[in-house]
PDB file of C-alpha atoms in Angstrom:
ATOM      1  CA  MET A 183      60.938  47.777  -3.597  1.00  0.00           C
ATOM      2  CA  ASN A 184      59.366  44.680  -2.044  1.00  0.00           C
ATOM      3  CA  ARG A 185      61.370  42.674   0.446  1.00  0.00           C
ATOM      4  CA  GLU A 186      62.256  39.054  -0.144  1.00  0.00           C
ATOM      5  CA  PRO A 187      59.896  36.535   1.479  1.00  0.00           C
ATOM      6  CA  THR A 188      61.021  35.221   4.844  1.00  0.00           C
ATOM      7  CA  LYS A 189      60.910  31.659   6.138  1.00  0.00           C
ATOM      8  CA  GLU A 190      57.756  32.638   8.068  1.00  0.00           C
ATOM      9  CA  ASP A 191      56.156  33.926   4.847  1.00  0.00           C
ATOM     10  CA  TYR A 192      56.803  30.583   3.169  1.00  0.00           C
ATOM     11  CA  GLN A 193      55.546  28.654   6.199  1.00  0.00           C
ATOM     12  CA  GLU A 194      52.365  30.729   6.397  1.00  0.00           C
ATOM     13  CA  LEU A 195      51.627  30.291   2.699  1.00  0.00           C
ATOM     14  CA  ALA A 196      52.421  26.569   2.844  1.00  0.00           C
ATOM     15  CA  GLU A 197      50.122  26.113   5.854  1.00  0.00           C
ATOM     16  CA  PHE A 198      47.317  27.993   4.098  1.00  0.00           C
ATOM     17  CA  ARG A 199      47.718  25.831   0.981  1.00  0.00           C
ATOM     18  CA  TYR A 200      47.769  22.680   3.117  1.00  0.00           C
ATOM     19  CA  ARG A 201      44.551  23.617   4.921  1.00  0.00           C
ATOM     20  CA  LEU A 202      42.936  24.603   1.639  1.00  0.00           C
ATOM     21  CA  ARG A 203      43.869  21.266   0.046  1.00  0.00           C
ATOM     22  CA  LYS A 204      42.661  19.418   3.136  1.00  0.00           C
ATOM     23  CA  PHE A 205      39.306  21.202   3.003  1.00  0.00           C
ATOM     24  CA  LEU A 206      38.934  20.616  -0.747  1.00  0.00           C
ATOM     25  CA  HIS A 207      39.690  16.914  -0.266  1.00  0.00           C
ATOM     26  CA  PHE A 208      37.024  16.771   2.445  1.00  0.00           C
ATOM     27  CA  SER A 209      34.571  18.568   0.149  1.00  0.00           C
ATOM     28  CA  GLU A 210      35.150  16.183  -2.752  1.00  0.00           C
ATOM     29  CA  THR A 211      34.767  13.138  -0.498  1.00  0.00           C
ATOM     30  CA  ALA A 212      31.583  14.504   1.108  1.00  0.00           C
ATOM     31  CA  ALA A 213      29.971  15.101  -2.287  1.00  0.00           C
ATOM     32  CA  LEU A 214      30.756  11.567  -3.415  1.00  0.00           C
ATOM     33  CA  GLN A 215      29.387  10.130  -0.163  1.00  0.00           C
ATOM     34  CA  VAL A 216      25.979  11.745  -0.759  1.00  0.00           C
ATOM     35  CA  GLY A 217      25.918  10.452  -4.330  1.00  0.00           C
ATOM     36  CA  ILE A 218      26.920  13.437  -6.442  1.00  0.00           C
ATOM     37  CA  THR A 219      30.180  14.560  -8.004  1.00  0.00           C
ATOM     38  CA  PRO A 220      32.237  17.456  -6.678  1.00  0.00           C
ATOM     39  CA  SER A 221      31.353  19.420  -9.840  1.00  0.00           C
ATOM     40  CA  GLN A 222      27.658  18.840  -9.243  1.00  0.00           C
ATOM     41  CA  HIS A 223      28.073  20.102  -5.675  1.00  0.00           C
ATOM     42  CA  GLN A 224      29.854  23.210  -6.959  1.00  0.00           C
ATOM     43  CA  LEU A 225      26.998  23.865  -9.380  1.00  0.00           C
ATOM     44  CA  LEU A 226      24.354  23.550  -6.653  1.00  0.00           C
ATOM     45  CA  LEU A 227      26.301  25.847  -4.347  1.00  0.00           C
ATOM     46  CA  ALA A 228      26.918  28.423  -7.090  1.00  0.00           C
ATOM     47  CA  ILE A 229      23.196  28.640  -7.868  1.00  0.00           C
ATOM     48  CA  ALA A 230      22.055  28.764  -4.243  1.00  0.00           C
ATOM     49  CA  GLY A 231      24.718  31.303  -3.343  1.00  0.00           C
ATOM     50  CA  TYR A 232      24.280  33.578  -6.351  1.00  0.00           C
ATOM     51  CA  PRO A 233      23.664  37.165  -5.209  1.00  0.00           C
ATOM     52  CA  HIS A 234      20.170  38.646  -5.448  1.00  0.00           C
ATOM     53  CA  ARG A 235      18.339  35.661  -6.960  1.00  0.00           C
ATOM     54  CA  ASN A 236      17.919  31.889  -6.679  1.00  0.00           C
ATOM     55  CA  TRP A 237      18.762  30.986 -10.258  1.00  0.00           C
ATOM     56  CA  MET A 238      21.526  31.521 -12.814  1.00  0.00           C
ATOM     57  CA  THR A 239      21.995  31.467 -16.561  1.00  0.00           C
ATOM     58  CA  PRO A 240      24.409  28.962 -18.118  1.00  0.00           C
ATOM     59  CA  THR A 241      26.767  31.843 -18.935  1.00  0.00           C
ATOM     60  CA  GLU A 242      26.812  32.943 -15.294  1.00  0.00           C
ATOM     61  CA  ILE A 243      27.382  29.352 -14.192  1.00  0.00           C
ATOM     62  CA  ALA A 244      30.338  28.977 -16.564  1.00  0.00           C
ATOM     63  CA  GLU A 245      31.816  32.206 -15.211  1.00  0.00           C
ATOM     64  CA  ARG A 246      31.357  31.238 -11.551  1.00  0.00           C
ATOM     65  CA  LEU A 247      32.733  27.711 -12.021  1.00  0.00           C
ATOM     66  CA  LEU A 248      35.588  28.922 -14.246  1.00  0.00           C
ATOM     67  CA  VAL A 249      34.682  26.516 -17.043  1.00  0.00           C
ATOM     68  CA  ARG A 250      33.831  26.911 -20.719  1.00  0.00           C
ATOM     69  CA  HIS A 251      30.212  27.505 -21.661  1.00  0.00           C
ATOM     70  CA  HIS A 252      29.785  24.079 -23.282  1.00  0.00           C
ATOM     71  CA  SER A 253      31.237  22.400 -20.170  1.00  0.00           C
ATOM     72  CA  ALA A 254      28.710  24.248 -18.010  1.00  0.00           C
ATOM     73  CA  LEU A 255      25.894  23.103 -20.312  1.00  0.00           C
ATOM     74  CA  GLY A 256      27.034  19.481 -19.998  1.00  0.00           C
ATOM     75  CA  LEU A 257      27.138  19.746 -16.211  1.00  0.00           C
ATOM     76  CA  ILE A 258      23.680  21.351 -16.168  1.00  0.00           C
ATOM     77  CA  GLN A 259      22.298  18.540 -18.346  1.00  0.00           C
ATOM     78  CA  ARG A 260      23.774  15.859 -16.089  1.00  0.00           C
ATOM     79  CA  CYS A 261      22.337  17.558 -12.999  1.00  0.00           C
ATOM     80  CA  GLU A 262      18.965  17.977 -14.673  1.00  0.00           C
ATOM     81  CA  LYS A 263      18.935  14.299 -15.657  1.00  0.00           C
ATOM     82  CA  ILE A 264      19.275  13.186 -12.016  1.00  0.00           C
ATOM     83  CA  GLY A 265      16.792  15.753 -10.735  1.00  0.00           C
ATOM     84  CA  LEU A 266      19.097  18.261  -9.030  1.00  0.00           C
ATOM     85  CA  VAL A 267      18.198  21.290 -11.165  1.00  0.00           C
ATOM     86  CA  ARG A 268      15.544  22.368 -13.602  1.00  0.00           C
ATOM     87  CA  ARG A 269      15.625  24.819 -16.462  1.00  0.00           C
ATOM     88  CA  PHE A 270      13.018  27.450 -17.235  1.00  0.00           C
ATOM     89  CA  SER A 271      12.539  30.261 -19.737  1.00  0.00           C
ATOM     90  CA  HIS A 272      14.516  33.356 -18.834  1.00  0.00           C
ATOM     91  CA  PRO A 273      12.075  35.981 -17.535  1.00  0.00           C
ATOM     92  CA  THR A 274      13.359  38.832 -19.721  1.00  0.00           C
ATOM     93  CA  ASP A 275      15.561  37.260 -22.418  1.00  0.00           C
ATOM     94  CA  LYS A 276      13.711  34.600 -24.380  1.00  0.00           C
ATOM     95  CA  ARG A 277      16.978  33.524 -26.037  1.00  0.00           C
ATOM     96  CA  SER A 278      18.312  32.348 -22.691  1.00  0.00           C
ATOM     97  CA  ILE A 279      17.292  29.996 -19.906  1.00  0.00           C
ATOM     98  CA  GLY A 280      17.459  30.066 -16.148  1.00  0.00           C
ATOM     99  CA  ILE A 281      18.663  27.191 -13.993  1.00  0.00           C
ATOM    100  CA  GLU A 282      17.331  26.647 -10.474  1.00  0.00           C
ATOM    101  CA  LEU A 283      17.605  23.950  -7.828  1.00  0.00           C
ATOM    102  CA  THR A 284      14.894  21.348  -7.403  1.00  0.00           C
ATOM    103  CA  LYS A 285      13.757  20.204  -3.965  1.00  0.00           C
ATOM    104  CA  LYS A 286      16.144  17.243  -4.294  1.00  0.00           C
ATOM    105  CA  GLY A 287      19.013  19.586  -5.172  1.00  0.00           C
ATOM    106  CA  GLN A 288      18.168  21.855  -2.237  1.00  0.00           C
ATOM    107  CA  ASP A 289      18.038  18.913   0.174  1.00  0.00           C
ATOM    108  CA  ILE A 290      21.414  17.538  -0.943  1.00  0.00           C
ATOM    109  CA  LEU A 291      22.998  20.988  -0.817  1.00  0.00           C
ATOM    110  CA  CYS A 292      21.621  21.580   2.682  1.00  0.00           C
ATOM    111  CA  GLN A 293      23.117  18.288   3.861  1.00  0.00           C
ATOM    112  CA  LEU A 294      26.498  19.085   2.308  1.00  0.00           C
ATOM    113  CA  THR A 295      26.525  22.639   3.646  1.00  0.00           C
ATOM    114  CA  LEU A 296      25.976  21.441   7.206  1.00  0.00           C
ATOM    115  CA  LEU A 297      28.845  18.960   6.789  1.00  0.00           C
ATOM    116  CA  HIS A 298      31.094  21.677   5.360  1.00  0.00           C
ATOM    117  CA  GLN A 299      30.302  24.110   8.160  1.00  0.00           C
ATOM    118  CA  ALA A 300      31.214  21.454  10.729  1.00  0.00           C
ATOM    119  CA  GLU A 301      34.482  20.696   8.912  1.00  0.00           C
ATOM    120  CA  LEU A 302      35.409  24.379   8.723  1.00  0.00           C
ATOM    121  CA  LYS A 303      34.772  24.692  12.444  1.00  0.00           C
ATOM    122  CA  LYS A 304      36.923  21.608  13.073  1.00  0.00           C
ATOM    123  CA  LEU A 305      39.736  23.178  11.039  1.00  0.00           C
ATOM    124  CA  GLY A 306      39.370  26.419  12.981  1.00  0.00           C
ATOM    125  CA  ILE A 307      38.187  28.335   9.937  1.00  0.00           C
ATOM    126  CA  THR A 308      34.906  30.144   9.528  1.00  0.00           C
ATOM    127  CA  HIS A 309      33.921  31.701   6.246  1.00  0.00           C
ATOM    128  CA  ARG A 310      32.635  34.703   8.157  1.00  0.00           C
ATOM    129  CA  TYR A 311      36.238  35.604   8.982  1.00  0.00           C
ATOM    130  CA  LEU A 312      37.167  35.816   5.328  1.00  0.00           C
ATOM    131  CA  ASP A 313      36.921  39.329   3.939  1.00  0.00           C
ATOM    132  CA  LEU A 314      35.765  38.453   0.446  1.00  0.00           C
ATOM    133  CA  ASP A 315      35.965  42.103  -0.637  1.00  0.00           C
ATOM    134  CA  GLU A 316      39.745  41.811  -0.415  1.00  0.00           C
ATOM    135  CA  PHE A 317      39.793  39.181  -3.172  1.00  0.00           C
ATOM    136  CA  GLY A 318      38.222  41.431  -5.798  1.00  0.00           C
ATOM    137  CA  ASP A 319      37.090  40.176  -9.179  1.00  0.00           C
ATOM    138  CA  SER A 320      40.150  38.677 -10.773  1.00  0.00           C
TER     139      SER A 320
END
């Protein structure tokens, strides 16, 4: 049987949530300051950080951003319209498309990533300390 949470357990979880909210607020503000929305930033980061290739399908984007497929398509269209991403024919499935960053999208993402790394350092958090394998695919 699991024990009841202690005051320290609550404090630790509350502190984690506070730091997470603080970082997310920073992230949203940083995106807006460089002229894109937080959702657009998330899309750029998802594509650039996708394992094993530099592009994604709309279905993969929807899955990574935890949004519905049609919402992902709308976000892709808005990003394409302002020159952040471009679409191309899927290399093996002609019914699908691939989405990749443009030079403009790469430049904005680079700028935001450097800002985020500095903020994480300021908060005493480095992503390299997070064991992402522990999170699993939930």
